[in-house]
Amino acid sequence: MGEGHGMKRMKDPRHTLLLVDDETTNLQVLRHTLQSDYRLLFAKDGQTALDLVRSDRPDLILLDIMMPGLSGYEVCKALKQDPCTTAIPVIFVTALSEAANERQGLDLGAVDYISKPFNPHIVQARVRTHLSLVQAREVRETRLQIVQCLSTAAEFKDNETGLHVIRMSHYARILALAVGYSERAADDLLHAAPMHDVGKIGIPDAILRKPGRLTEEEWMIMRQHTVIGARIIGNHPSGLLRMAATIALNHHEKWDGSGYPNALAGEAIPHMARIVALVDVFDALTSGRPYKPAWSVEEAQALIRCESGKHFDPELATAFMDHIPDILRIREHWADAGENADAPARGNSHPSDAGA
């Protein structure tokens, strides 16, 4: 039993809650508590609840445990096993108060417990809290989608493969964890790193796709991709997009101050940009391109050792070498089609060229 589907849902901008309880009195209490702020759906048994979830996708579910037919535990388990519904937060509303009951529900994926008899203020507060977490997750997912779309747009302009972006992003995560980043911060870096060259969207194709070496004038234009990238991403007070903008602007700075666009040196270079600078060069050097053969892993490692303290942060260079087995597992998993990883170095490639 619901309040409607289709056009009515489109006209009601409020969050939708599904209230599930086999006792009509309990549903009425919840209705009076929540109806002024939310669009409400009602179910008196587990199967009806699952049907409503699949047809109307509520934003949050208040779920009784002891019901005829499917119990609340069984309903929650079914929801969490379905990729389409696993993200919907479930709050158990129950007279069961034993710690073991709470633990069982939380182990199944519920986010909270509310005990009967209801305290309206507690119900309202818990619902607000968990809906705010849903909104925060949705904002984060939206920002991540924006980052991914812009990264894809940059790939269409560049002559590198999308696998380069995937590999170097995973390398960046490995290196970040190795030097003390939290899992959350390392994951943010994983998602922000693909944006490092988004500014190449603004570089003329005649320069970007030139098969030979660039003239000094062309290099001046090419180097502007860092500034262009930061401008495309924009100014953000915090979070994933701020990290992406910082990386885009600074990933060609060098530890000794000889990089661009601002000739920053040492600790003045944002740490995340130092990570991306190293992994970007490593993957560029060890990847074959129409205009150059791939360097061997050993040759790339030798160059990183040589450039430690010059191009690269020495601490990061050491940590990278310590985690080469993890790096190589990523490289093998995301190898370019037909890549010859052991091809000898030829020509005059240099890290400045590799990460252009």
XYZ file of C-alpha atoms in Angstrom:
356
model
C 0.000 0.000 0.000
C 1.631 3.213 -1.111
C 0.762 6.818 -1.691
C 1.146 6.560 -5.431
C 3.629 6.098 -8.235
C 4.508 7.637 -11.581
C 3.458 11.233 -11.992
C 2.802 11.776 -8.313
C 6.403 10.872 -7.492
C 7.620 13.378 -10.052
C 5.565 16.168 -8.488
C 6.733 15.491 -4.907
C 10.348 16.589 -4.328
C 10.483 15.235 -0.760
C 12.464 12.184 0.251
C 10.454 8.975 0.184
C 10.378 6.697 3.230
C 9.056 3.139 3.291
C 7.491 2.211 6.655
C 7.166 -1.522 7.225
C 5.246 -2.946 10.231
C 2.530 -5.553 10.597
C 0.784 -3.463 13.280
C -1.461 -0.723 11.893
C -1.128 1.277 15.124
C 2.640 1.461 14.721
C 2.288 2.631 11.124
C -0.129 5.330 12.196
C 2.291 6.611 14.846
C 5.087 6.755 12.283
C 2.805 8.436 9.770
C 1.911 11.220 12.228
C 5.602 11.618 13.118
C 6.958 11.848 9.573
C 4.222 12.814 7.109
C 4.830 16.570 7.233
C 8.424 16.224 6.018
C 8.493 13.118 3.828
C 6.566 11.233 1.211
C 5.511 7.957 2.827
C 4.942 4.426 1.552
C 3.496 1.697 3.783
C 3.779 -2.087 3.915
C 2.431 -4.571 6.478
C 4.549 -7.546 5.443
C 7.990 -8.281 4.054
C 7.015 -9.310 0.533
C 4.932 -6.175 -0.012
C 7.905 -4.152 1.244
C 10.252 -5.770 -1.298
C 7.743 -5.150 -4.102
C 7.437 -1.460 -3.166
C 11.205 -1.050 -2.962
C 11.634 -2.400 -6.480
C 8.800 -0.306 -7.947
C 9.302 2.974 -6.085
C 12.915 3.054 -4.787
C 12.497 4.784 -1.396
C 15.362 6.831 0.011
C 15.206 5.127 3.431
C 13.361 2.203 5.021
C 12.033 1.901 8.581
C 11.667 -1.854 9.037
C 10.000 -3.935 11.752
C 11.700 -7.243 12.587
C 8.980 -9.546 13.900
C 6.420 -9.928 11.095
C 4.422 -12.829 9.662
C 5.980 -14.358 6.555
C 9.349 -12.723 5.828
C 10.985 -11.283 8.931
C 12.684 -7.910 8.896
C 16.048 -9.687 8.928
C 15.107 -11.614 5.777
C 13.884 -8.458 4.053
C 17.088 -6.608 4.920
C 19.224 -9.507 3.700
C 17.355 -9.576 0.371
C 17.798 -5.824 -0.077
C 21.518 -5.920 0.649
C 22.100 -8.815 -1.752
C 20.513 -6.908 -4.646
C 22.925 -4.400 -6.274
C 19.948 -2.199 -7.174
C 18.819 -1.781 -3.555
C 21.900 -2.415 -1.445
C 22.611 1.306 -0.955
C 19.169 2.109 0.526
C 19.660 2.640 4.283
C 17.572 0.400 6.551
C 16.680 1.365 10.113
C 15.204 -1.416 12.199
C 12.251 -0.346 14.330
C 11.616 -3.054 16.888
C 10.636 -4.039 20.409
C 13.634 -6.389 20.488
C 16.322 -4.776 22.590
C 18.926 -7.475 23.190
C 22.439 -6.621 22.053
C 22.556 -9.830 20.012
C 19.484 -8.727 18.045
C 21.061 -5.356 17.291
C 24.308 -7.002 16.236
C 22.474 -9.390 13.909
C 20.689 -6.507 12.197
C 23.832 -4.424 11.826
C 25.724 -7.439 10.474
C 23.046 -7.748 7.787
C 23.666 -4.153 6.704
C 21.178 -2.059 8.688
C 22.450 1.400 9.609
C 20.575 1.910 12.892
C 18.025 0.669 15.450
C 15.037 2.487 16.940
C 13.274 0.864 19.871
C 9.539 0.647 20.422
C 7.586 2.392 21.842
C 8.574 5.266 19.545
C 9.931 8.573 20.701
C 8.905 10.906 17.824
C 11.888 13.210 18.315
C 14.342 10.298 18.160
C 12.649 8.922 15.045
C 12.844 12.304 13.311
C 16.480 12.842 14.322
C 17.629 9.395 13.170
C 15.854 9.746 9.841
C 17.383 13.190 9.238
C 20.851 11.917 10.110
C 20.785 8.990 7.740
C 19.201 10.941 4.902
C 21.956 13.542 5.258
C 24.502 10.745 4.854
C 22.671 9.596 1.716
C 22.810 13.139 0.330
C 26.521 13.393 1.113
C 27.142 10.121 -0.714
C 25.111 11.300 -3.699
C 27.074 14.565 -3.868
C 30.337 12.623 -3.744
C 29.133 10.244 -6.466
C 28.066 13.174 -8.639
C 31.454 14.810 -8.266
C 33.135 11.532 -9.102
C 30.997 11.225 -12.240
C 32.025 14.755 -13.258
C 35.688 13.837 -12.788
C 35.255 10.672 -14.844
C 33.467 12.518 -17.654
C 36.173 15.177 -17.886
C 38.879 12.521 -17.770
C 37.218 10.720 -20.675
C 37.000 13.987 -22.622
C 40.745 14.502 -22.115
C 41.488 10.980 -23.391
C 39.783 11.794 -26.705
C 42.210 14.670 -27.179
C 45.371 12.936 -26.066
C 47.347 10.283 -27.898
C 47.674 8.097 -24.819
C 45.353 5.224 -24.028
C 42.754 5.179 -21.293
C 44.688 2.311 -19.724
C 47.538 4.712 -18.963
C 45.143 6.766 -16.858
C 43.858 3.670 -15.080
C 47.333 2.324 -14.347
C 48.846 5.532 -13.081
C 45.814 6.175 -10.869
C 46.186 2.791 -9.218
C 49.932 3.325 -8.875
C 49.138 6.608 -7.140
C 46.842 4.852 -4.672
C 49.480 2.239 -3.857
C 52.114 4.908 -3.287
C 49.769 7.050 -1.184
C 48.977 4.142 1.141
C 52.685 3.342 1.360
C 53.492 6.801 2.732
C 50.658 6.986 5.238
C 47.507 8.166 3.465
C 44.248 6.853 4.903
C 42.154 4.495 2.759
C 39.684 7.334 2.100
C 42.401 9.806 1.090
C 44.094 7.207 -1.119
C 40.776 6.451 -2.817
C 40.252 10.166 -3.421
C 43.657 10.304 -5.076
C 42.771 7.256 -7.193
C 39.713 9.117 -8.505
C 41.348 12.548 -8.848
C 44.541 11.417 -10.598
C 42.866 10.749 -13.985
C 42.195 14.486 -14.214
C 45.880 15.388 -14.242
C 46.000 16.086 -17.989
C 42.475 17.404 -18.523
C 43.998 20.730 -19.568
C 45.185 19.126 -22.820
C 41.639 19.734 -24.014
C 42.797 23.312 -24.533
C 45.989 22.508 -26.458
C 45.841 22.661 -30.281
C 45.875 19.253 -31.975
C 48.798 20.290 -34.182
C 50.929 20.483 -31.035
C 49.329 17.732 -28.994
C 49.561 15.142 -31.771
C 52.852 16.235 -33.317
C 54.921 13.069 -33.922
C 58.322 14.681 -33.449
C 59.887 16.906 -30.830
C 58.220 20.206 -30.040
C 59.856 23.533 -30.719
C 60.491 25.833 -27.769
C 57.466 27.918 -28.732
C 55.315 24.785 -28.922
C 56.600 23.681 -25.519
C 55.515 26.986 -24.038
C 52.007 26.329 -25.306
C 52.027 22.681 -24.191
C 53.043 23.636 -20.663
C 49.914 25.721 -20.356
C 47.850 22.525 -20.062
C 48.536 22.588 -16.318
C 46.990 26.025 -15.883
C 44.169 25.233 -18.293
C 43.377 22.037 -16.398
C 43.122 23.809 -13.067
C 40.883 26.422 -14.666
C 38.597 23.769 -16.189
C 38.142 21.997 -12.854
C 37.684 25.292 -11.026
C 38.111 26.465 -7.444
C 36.595 24.263 -4.763
C 36.936 24.650 -0.986
C 37.648 20.973 -0.353
C 37.130 17.430 -1.533
C 37.745 15.469 -4.689
C 37.533 18.346 -7.174
C 39.932 20.494 -5.154
C 42.392 17.605 -5.148
C 41.953 17.145 -8.904
C 42.581 20.839 -9.568
C 45.688 20.819 -7.372
C 47.075 17.802 -9.232
C 46.282 19.232 -12.663
C 48.133 22.455 -11.847
C 51.169 20.986 -10.098
C 51.959 17.533 -11.488
C 54.813 18.901 -13.637
C 56.565 20.684 -10.786
C 59.912 19.130 -9.849
C 61.548 18.610 -6.487
C 64.556 20.766 -7.460
C 62.378 23.674 -8.638
C 62.990 23.223 -12.355
C 59.426 22.255 -13.229
C 56.376 24.223 -14.346
C 54.131 26.223 -14.273
C 55.352 27.933 -11.072
C 58.845 26.480 -10.458
C 57.835 25.208 -7.037
C 60.417 23.171 -5.150
C 60.500 20.537 -2.419
C 57.761 20.680 0.208
C 56.140 23.639 -1.548
C 54.803 21.208 -4.162
C 51.520 19.667 -2.964
C 52.202 16.119 -1.841
C 49.479 14.556 -3.997
C 50.974 16.236 -7.077
C 54.400 14.815 -6.211
C 52.869 11.329 -6.153
C 51.182 11.801 -9.513
C 54.344 13.258 -11.040
C 56.278 10.096 -10.248
C 53.706 7.493 -11.260
C 52.787 9.389 -14.425
C 56.382 9.376 -15.620
C 56.899 5.720 -14.712
C 53.871 4.590 -16.680
C 54.602 6.879 -19.628
C 58.148 5.568 -19.905
C 57.166 1.896 -19.651
C 54.341 2.224 -22.196
C 54.904 1.990 -25.920
C 53.493 4.735 -28.115
C 53.501 5.265 -31.899
C 56.268 7.818 -31.458
C 58.432 5.831 -29.000
C 59.120 2.286 -27.774
C 58.486 1.253 -24.190
C 61.315 1.386 -21.705
C 61.884 -1.736 -19.634
C 60.796 -1.622 -15.995
C 64.448 -1.832 -14.942
C 65.370 1.193 -17.090
C 62.463 3.194 -15.676
C 63.478 2.253 -12.128
C 67.042 3.336 -12.833
C 65.821 6.694 -14.072
C 63.650 7.217 -10.988
C 66.652 6.495 -8.760
C 68.728 8.946 -10.787
C 66.039 11.625 -10.622
C 65.362 11.157 -6.891
C 66.014 14.532 -5.281
C 65.911 16.256 -8.664
C 62.640 15.509 -10.465
C 61.089 13.381 -7.716
C 60.520 13.597 -3.970
C 63.237 11.278 -2.532
C 60.884 9.764 0.057
C 58.350 8.917 -2.632
C 61.000 7.505 -4.945
C 62.143 5.138 -2.181
C 58.602 4.097 -1.296
C 57.825 3.481 -4.961
C 60.815 1.147 -5.295
C 59.780 -0.706 -2.154
C 56.371 -1.432 -3.697
C 57.422 -2.417 -7.205
C 55.794 -5.878 -6.890
C 52.400 -4.207 -6.270
C 53.027 -1.773 -9.124
C 53.857 -4.575 -11.531
C 50.691 -6.478 -10.631
C 48.655 -3.426 -11.640
C 50.732 -2.996 -14.796
C 50.145 -6.606 -15.816
C 46.419 -6.467 -15.083
C 45.901 -3.286 -17.144
C 48.466 -3.941 -19.881
C 48.000 -2.263 -23.265
C 47.081 -4.654 -26.054
C 50.233 -5.892 -27.796
C 52.508 -4.085 -25.370
C 56.102 -5.224 -25.374
C 57.167 -4.526 -21.823
C 60.724 -5.672 -22.420
C 61.463 -3.550 -25.475
C 64.850 -1.844 -25.211
C 64.974 1.902 -24.815
C 65.597 3.763 -28.037
C 65.607 7.374 -29.060
C 66.077 10.159 -26.570
C 62.984 9.987 -24.352
C 63.309 11.844 -21.073
C 60.966 12.193 -18.093
C 60.160 15.729 -19.162
C 58.924 14.360 -22.487
C 57.197 11.307 -21.013
C 54.913 13.301 -18.805
C 54.304 16.197 -21.139
